[in-house]
Amino acid sequence: FKCGVGKICYACQAYRSGMFCCCCARYLSVRENKVVATVGDVSTHVDLGRVRQLTLLNINSYGAGRVPFRREELPEVSPADGKLEMFTMPNACSFGFVMGFQCCLPKVLSRASSYSLEFTAGEYFQMDGESWTVKEGCQVHIERNRQTQMLRPPTCPIGIWVGRQDPGFWHHTMPPRGRSGLLS
């Protein structure tokens, strides 16, 4: 797995799921191809166009550490700002370029604290790596529920953090009161 052999599992799953029929796959069934993005009391309509994948992230990496954000967008991405960055993928080939070569990166369409949209047909969903299917159309509202503590490797020797992955993205937290935070 260290040499990347584990990615064969992704290739097999892509074949099983019909990903190789990417040109024939249907587009998302978002009503009027619009999403309502809300920041504070201000709501705006974001036009998606015809897309096959809609992604909302609140961290700087996706799918085994890939960074889908452009270099100029990275400083605005923060795990603690209460906002979700939204981007879309028009097809599976675009997704493959982002995941495989980290090129052709999508543009962030919106940064909002909540999103609302309506699907007119059943869709596939995924959250934190867990996927599920909704067989009929539905309304979806996404907002922050609570903040949890995330684990990350400490500042490590060269080789742990590679490419555009920056350990400084995860701000250091203070140790709990009454503890020095030092190991003895």
C-alpha positions as a LaTeX table, in Angstrom:
\begin{tabular}{lrrr}
\hline
Residue & $x$ (\AA) & $y$ (\AA) & $z$ (\AA) \\
\hline
Phe1 & 0.00 & 0.00 & 0.00 \\
Lys2 & 2.92 & 2.33 & 0.64 \\
Cys3 & 3.73 & 2.29 & $-3.09$ \\
Gly4 & 0.17 & 3.19 & $-4.02$ \\
Val5 & $-1.01$ & $-0.34$ & $-4.80$ \\
Gly6 & $-4.10$ & 0.30 & $-2.65$ \\
Lys7 & $-5.42$ & 2.57 & $-5.39$ \\
Ile8 & $-6.18$ & $-0.59$ & $-7.37$ \\
Cys9 & $-9.15$ & $-0.96$ & $-4.99$ \\
Tyr10 & $-10.44$ & 2.44 & $-6.18$ \\
Ala11 & $-10.01$ & 1.42 & $-9.82$ \\
Cys12 & $-11.94$ & $-1.83$ & $-9.27$ \\
Gln13 & $-14.72$ & 0.02 & $-7.46$ \\
Ala14 & $-14.85$ & 2.62 & $-10.23$ \\
Tyr15 & $-15.35$ & $-0.16$ & $-12.78$ \\
Arg16 & $-18.02$ & $-1.87$ & $-10.64$ \\
Ser17 & $-19.93$ & 1.38 & $-10.12$ \\
Gly18 & $-19.96$ & 2.24 & $-13.82$ \\
Met19 & $-17.63$ & 5.22 & $-13.50$ \\
Phe20 & $-16.12$ & 4.35 & $-16.88$ \\
Cys21 & $-19.47$ & 5.31 & $-18.39$ \\
Cys22 & $-18.79$ & 8.87 & $-17.26$ \\
Cys23 & $-19.93$ & 10.38 & $-20.54$ \\
Cys24 & $-23.25$ & 8.56 & $-20.25$ \\
Ala25 & $-23.93$ & 9.23 & $-16.55$ \\
Arg26 & $-26.81$ & 11.54 & $-15.81$ \\
Tyr27 & $-26.38$ & 15.00 & $-14.34$ \\
Leu28 & $-27.45$ & 15.84 & $-10.79$ \\
Ser29 & $-31.15$ & 16.46 & $-10.49$ \\
Val30 & $-30.88$ & 19.77 & $-8.63$ \\
Arg31 & $-34.06$ & 21.80 & $-9.19$ \\
Glu32 & $-33.30$ & 24.68 & $-11.58$ \\
Asn33 & $-29.56$ & 23.88 & $-11.12$ \\
Lys34 & $-29.51$ & 26.33 & $-8.19$ \\
Val35 & $-28.38$ & 26.13 & $-4.57$ \\
Val36 & $-29.32$ & 28.66 & $-1.90$ \\
Ala37 & $-26.17$ & 29.68 & 0.02 \\
Thr38 & $-26.61$ & 31.58 & 3.30 \\
Val39 & $-24.09$ & 33.66 & 5.24 \\
Gly40 & $-25.62$ & 35.27 & 8.32 \\
Asp41 & $-28.96$ & 36.73 & 7.23 \\
Val42 & $-28.02$ & 37.04 & 3.54 \\
Ser43 & $-29.07$ & 34.31 & 1.11 \\
Thr44 & $-27.92$ & 34.10 & $-2.49$ \\
His45 & $-28.67$ & 31.71 & $-5.35$ \\
Val46 & $-25.63$ & 29.91 & $-6.77$ \\
Asp47 & $-26.03$ & 28.59 & $-10.31$ \\
Leu48 & $-24.43$ & 25.14 & $-10.62$ \\
Gly49 & $-24.89$ & 24.52 & $-14.30$ \\
Arg50 & $-25.04$ & 20.89 & $-15.42$ \\
Val51 & $-22.78$ & 18.92 & $-13.09$ \\
Arg52 & $-22.33$ & 15.35 & $-11.98$ \\
Gln53 & $-20.77$ & 16.04 & $-8.57$ \\
Leu54 & $-21.41$ & 18.71 & $-5.94$ \\
Thr55 & $-18.88$ & 18.87 & $-3.09$ \\
Leu56 & $-18.96$ & 20.80 & 0.19 \\
Leu57 & $-15.78$ & 20.86 & 2.29 \\
Asn58 & $-14.70$ & 22.56 & 5.49 \\
Ile59 & $-11.11$ & 21.30 & 5.49 \\
Asn60 & $-8.26$ & 21.72 & 3.04 \\
Ser61 & $-8.08$ & 18.13 & 1.87 \\
Tyr62 & $-10.31$ & 15.54 & 0.28 \\
Gly63 & $-10.02$ & 11.86 & $-0.57$ \\
Ala64 & $-6.75$ & 10.61 & 0.97 \\
Gly65 & $-5.16$ & 14.02 & 1.40 \\
Arg66 & $-5.74$ & 15.56 & $-2.02$ \\
Val67 & $-6.01$ & 19.35 & $-1.92$ \\
Pro68 & $-8.77$ & 20.36 & $-4.38$ \\
Phe69 & $-8.35$ & 24.10 & $-3.83$ \\
Arg70 & $-6.36$ & 26.46 & $-6.01$ \\
Arg71 & $-3.28$ & 28.05 & $-4.45$ \\
Glu72 & $-4.94$ & 31.48 & $-4.25$ \\
Glu73 & $-8.00$ & 29.98 & $-2.48$ \\
Leu74 & $-6.11$ & 28.05 & 0.20 \\
Pro75 & $-5.53$ & 31.02 & 2.55 \\
Glu76 & $-9.31$ & 31.55 & 2.76 \\
Val77 & $-10.04$ & 27.92 & 3.73 \\
Ser78 & $-10.24$ & 27.37 & 7.49 \\
Pro79 & $-11.65$ & 24.44 & 9.47 \\
Ala80 & $-12.92$ & 26.71 & 12.24 \\
Asp81 & $-14.60$ & 29.56 & 10.32 \\
Gly82 & $-18.03$ & 27.90 & 10.30 \\
Lys83 & $-18.21$ & 27.99 & 6.49 \\
Leu84 & $-18.34$ & 25.28 & 3.86 \\
Glu85 & $-16.59$ & 25.73 & 0.52 \\
Met86 & $-18.66$ & 24.49 & $-2.44$ \\
Phe87 & $-17.30$ & 23.31 & $-5.77$ \\
Thr88 & $-18.60$ & 21.11 & $-8.56$ \\
Met89 & $-17.21$ & 18.55 & $-10.98$ \\
Pro90 & $-18.72$ & 18.39 & $-14.46$ \\
Asn91 & $-17.72$ & 14.74 & $-15.04$ \\
Ala92 & $-15.69$ & 11.79 & $-13.75$ \\
Cys93 & $-12.68$ & 12.74 & $-15.87$ \\
Ser94 & $-12.38$ & 16.08 & $-14.05$ \\
Phe95 & $-12.59$ & 14.25 & $-10.75$ \\
Gly96 & $-9.85$ & 11.89 & $-11.92$ \\
Phe97 & $-7.53$ & 14.78 & $-12.75$ \\
Val98 & $-8.04$ & 16.29 & $-9.29$ \\
Met99 & $-7.56$ & 12.98 & $-7.48$ \\
Gly100 & $-4.79$ & 11.57 & $-9.64$ \\
Phe101 & $-2.69$ & 14.47 & $-10.83$ \\
Gln102 & $-4.02$ & 17.34 & $-8.67$ \\
Cys103 & $-4.48$ & 19.48 & $-11.76$ \\
Cys104 & $-7.54$ & 21.11 & $-13.37$ \\
Leu105 & $-8.63$ & 22.13 & $-9.88$ \\
Pro106 & $-12.23$ & 23.34 & $-9.55$ \\
Lys107 & $-13.08$ & 26.90 & $-8.60$ \\
Val108 & $-14.82$ & 27.55 & $-5.27$ \\
Leu109 & $-18.34$ & 28.68 & $-6.18$ \\
Ser110 & $-19.42$ & 29.73 & $-2.71$ \\
Arg111 & $-18.36$ & 30.01 & 0.93 \\
Ala112 & $-21.42$ & 29.88 & 3.16 \\
Ser113 & $-22.54$ & 28.76 & 6.61 \\
Ser114 & $-25.51$ & 26.82 & 5.21 \\
Tyr115 & $-26.82$ & 25.49 & 1.91 \\
Ser116 & $-30.31$ & 24.44 & 0.77 \\
Leu117 & $-31.19$ & 22.60 & $-2.41$ \\
Glu118 & $-33.80$ & 20.27 & $-3.80$ \\
Phe119 & $-33.24$ & 17.11 & $-5.80$ \\
Thr120 & $-36.01$ & 16.10 & $-8.19$ \\
Ala121 & $-34.84$ & 12.47 & $-8.40$ \\
Gly122 & $-32.96$ & 10.01 & $-6.23$ \\
Glu123 & $-29.24$ & 10.67 & $-5.74$ \\
Tyr124 & $-26.12$ & 9.18 & $-4.22$ \\
Phe125 & $-24.64$ & 10.95 & $-1.19$ \\
Gln126 & $-21.41$ & 10.62 & 0.73 \\
Met127 & $-20.32$ & 12.12 & 4.05 \\
Asp128 & $-16.95$ & 11.46 & 5.67 \\
Gly129 & $-16.40$ & 8.48 & 3.38 \\
Glu130 & $-19.74$ & 6.84 & 4.13 \\
Ser131 & $-22.10$ & 6.63 & 1.17 \\
Trp132 & $-25.83$ & 6.12 & 0.96 \\
Thr133 & $-28.62$ & 6.39 & $-1.60$ \\
Val134 & $-31.86$ & 8.34 & $-1.51$ \\
Lys135 & $-34.20$ & 6.69 & $-3.98$ \\
Glu136 & $-36.56$ & 9.65 & $-4.52$ \\
Gly137 & $-36.22$ & 13.40 & $-4.77$ \\
Cys138 & $-35.77$ & 15.31 & $-1.53$ \\
Gln139 & $-34.94$ & 18.66 & 0.01 \\
Val140 & $-31.49$ & 18.96 & 1.58 \\
His141 & $-30.34$ & 21.54 & 4.10 \\
Ile142 & $-26.69$ & 21.51 & 5.20 \\
Glu143 & $-25.47$ & 23.53 & 8.15 \\
Arg144 & $-22.97$ & 23.35 & 10.97 \\
Asn145 & $-24.15$ & 21.18 & 13.82 \\
Arg146 & $-21.22$ & 21.35 & 16.22 \\
Gln147 & $-17.46$ & 21.61 & 16.29 \\
Thr148 & $-15.38$ & 18.58 & 17.12 \\
Gln149 & $-11.71$ & 18.13 & 17.80 \\
Met150 & $-9.75$ & 16.72 & 14.88 \\
Leu151 & $-6.56$ & 14.70 & 15.05 \\
Arg152 & $-3.58$ & 15.43 & 12.85 \\
Pro153 & 0.01 & 14.28 & 12.81 \\
Pro154 & 2.35 & 16.55 & 14.74 \\
Thr155 & 4.98 & 18.57 & 12.93 \\
Cys156 & 6.96 & 15.65 & 11.61 \\
Pro157 & 10.14 & 14.94 & 9.69 \\
Ile158 & 10.09 & 15.59 & 5.96 \\
Gly159 & 7.98 & 13.02 & 4.18 \\
Ile160 & 4.80 & 13.16 & 6.26 \\
Trp161 & 3.45 & 16.44 & 4.86 \\
Val162 & 3.97 & 16.57 & 1.12 \\
Gly163 & 2.97 & 18.79 & $-1.77$ \\
Arg164 & 0.43 & 21.49 & $-0.92$ \\
Gln165 & $-0.61$ & 19.90 & 2.37 \\
Asp166 & 0.39 & 22.36 & 5.10 \\
Pro167 & 0.53 & 21.36 & 8.80 \\
Gly168 & $-0.03$ & 25.02 & 9.73 \\
Phe169 & $-3.59$ & 24.75 & 8.39 \\
Trp170 & $-4.58$ & 22.96 & 11.59 \\
His171 & $-4.09$ & 25.61 & 14.24 \\
His172 & $-2.55$ & 24.43 & 17.49 \\
Thr173 & $-4.96$ & 24.25 & 20.39 \\
Met174 & $-4.17$ & 25.08 & 23.98 \\
Pro175 & $-3.80$ & 22.14 & 26.42 \\
Pro176 & $-6.69$ & 21.66 & 28.87 \\
Arg177 & $-6.51$ & 23.86 & 31.98 \\
Gly178 & $-4.40$ & 22.51 & 34.78 \\
Arg179 & $-2.16$ & 20.51 & 32.43 \\
Ser180 & 1.07 & 21.73 & 31.02 \\
Gly181 & 0.75 & 19.83 & 27.79 \\
Leu182 & 4.29 & 18.49 & 28.23 \\
Leu183 & 5.09 & 14.84 & 28.54 \\
Ser184 & 7.21 & 13.88 & 31.53 \\
\hline
\end{tabular}
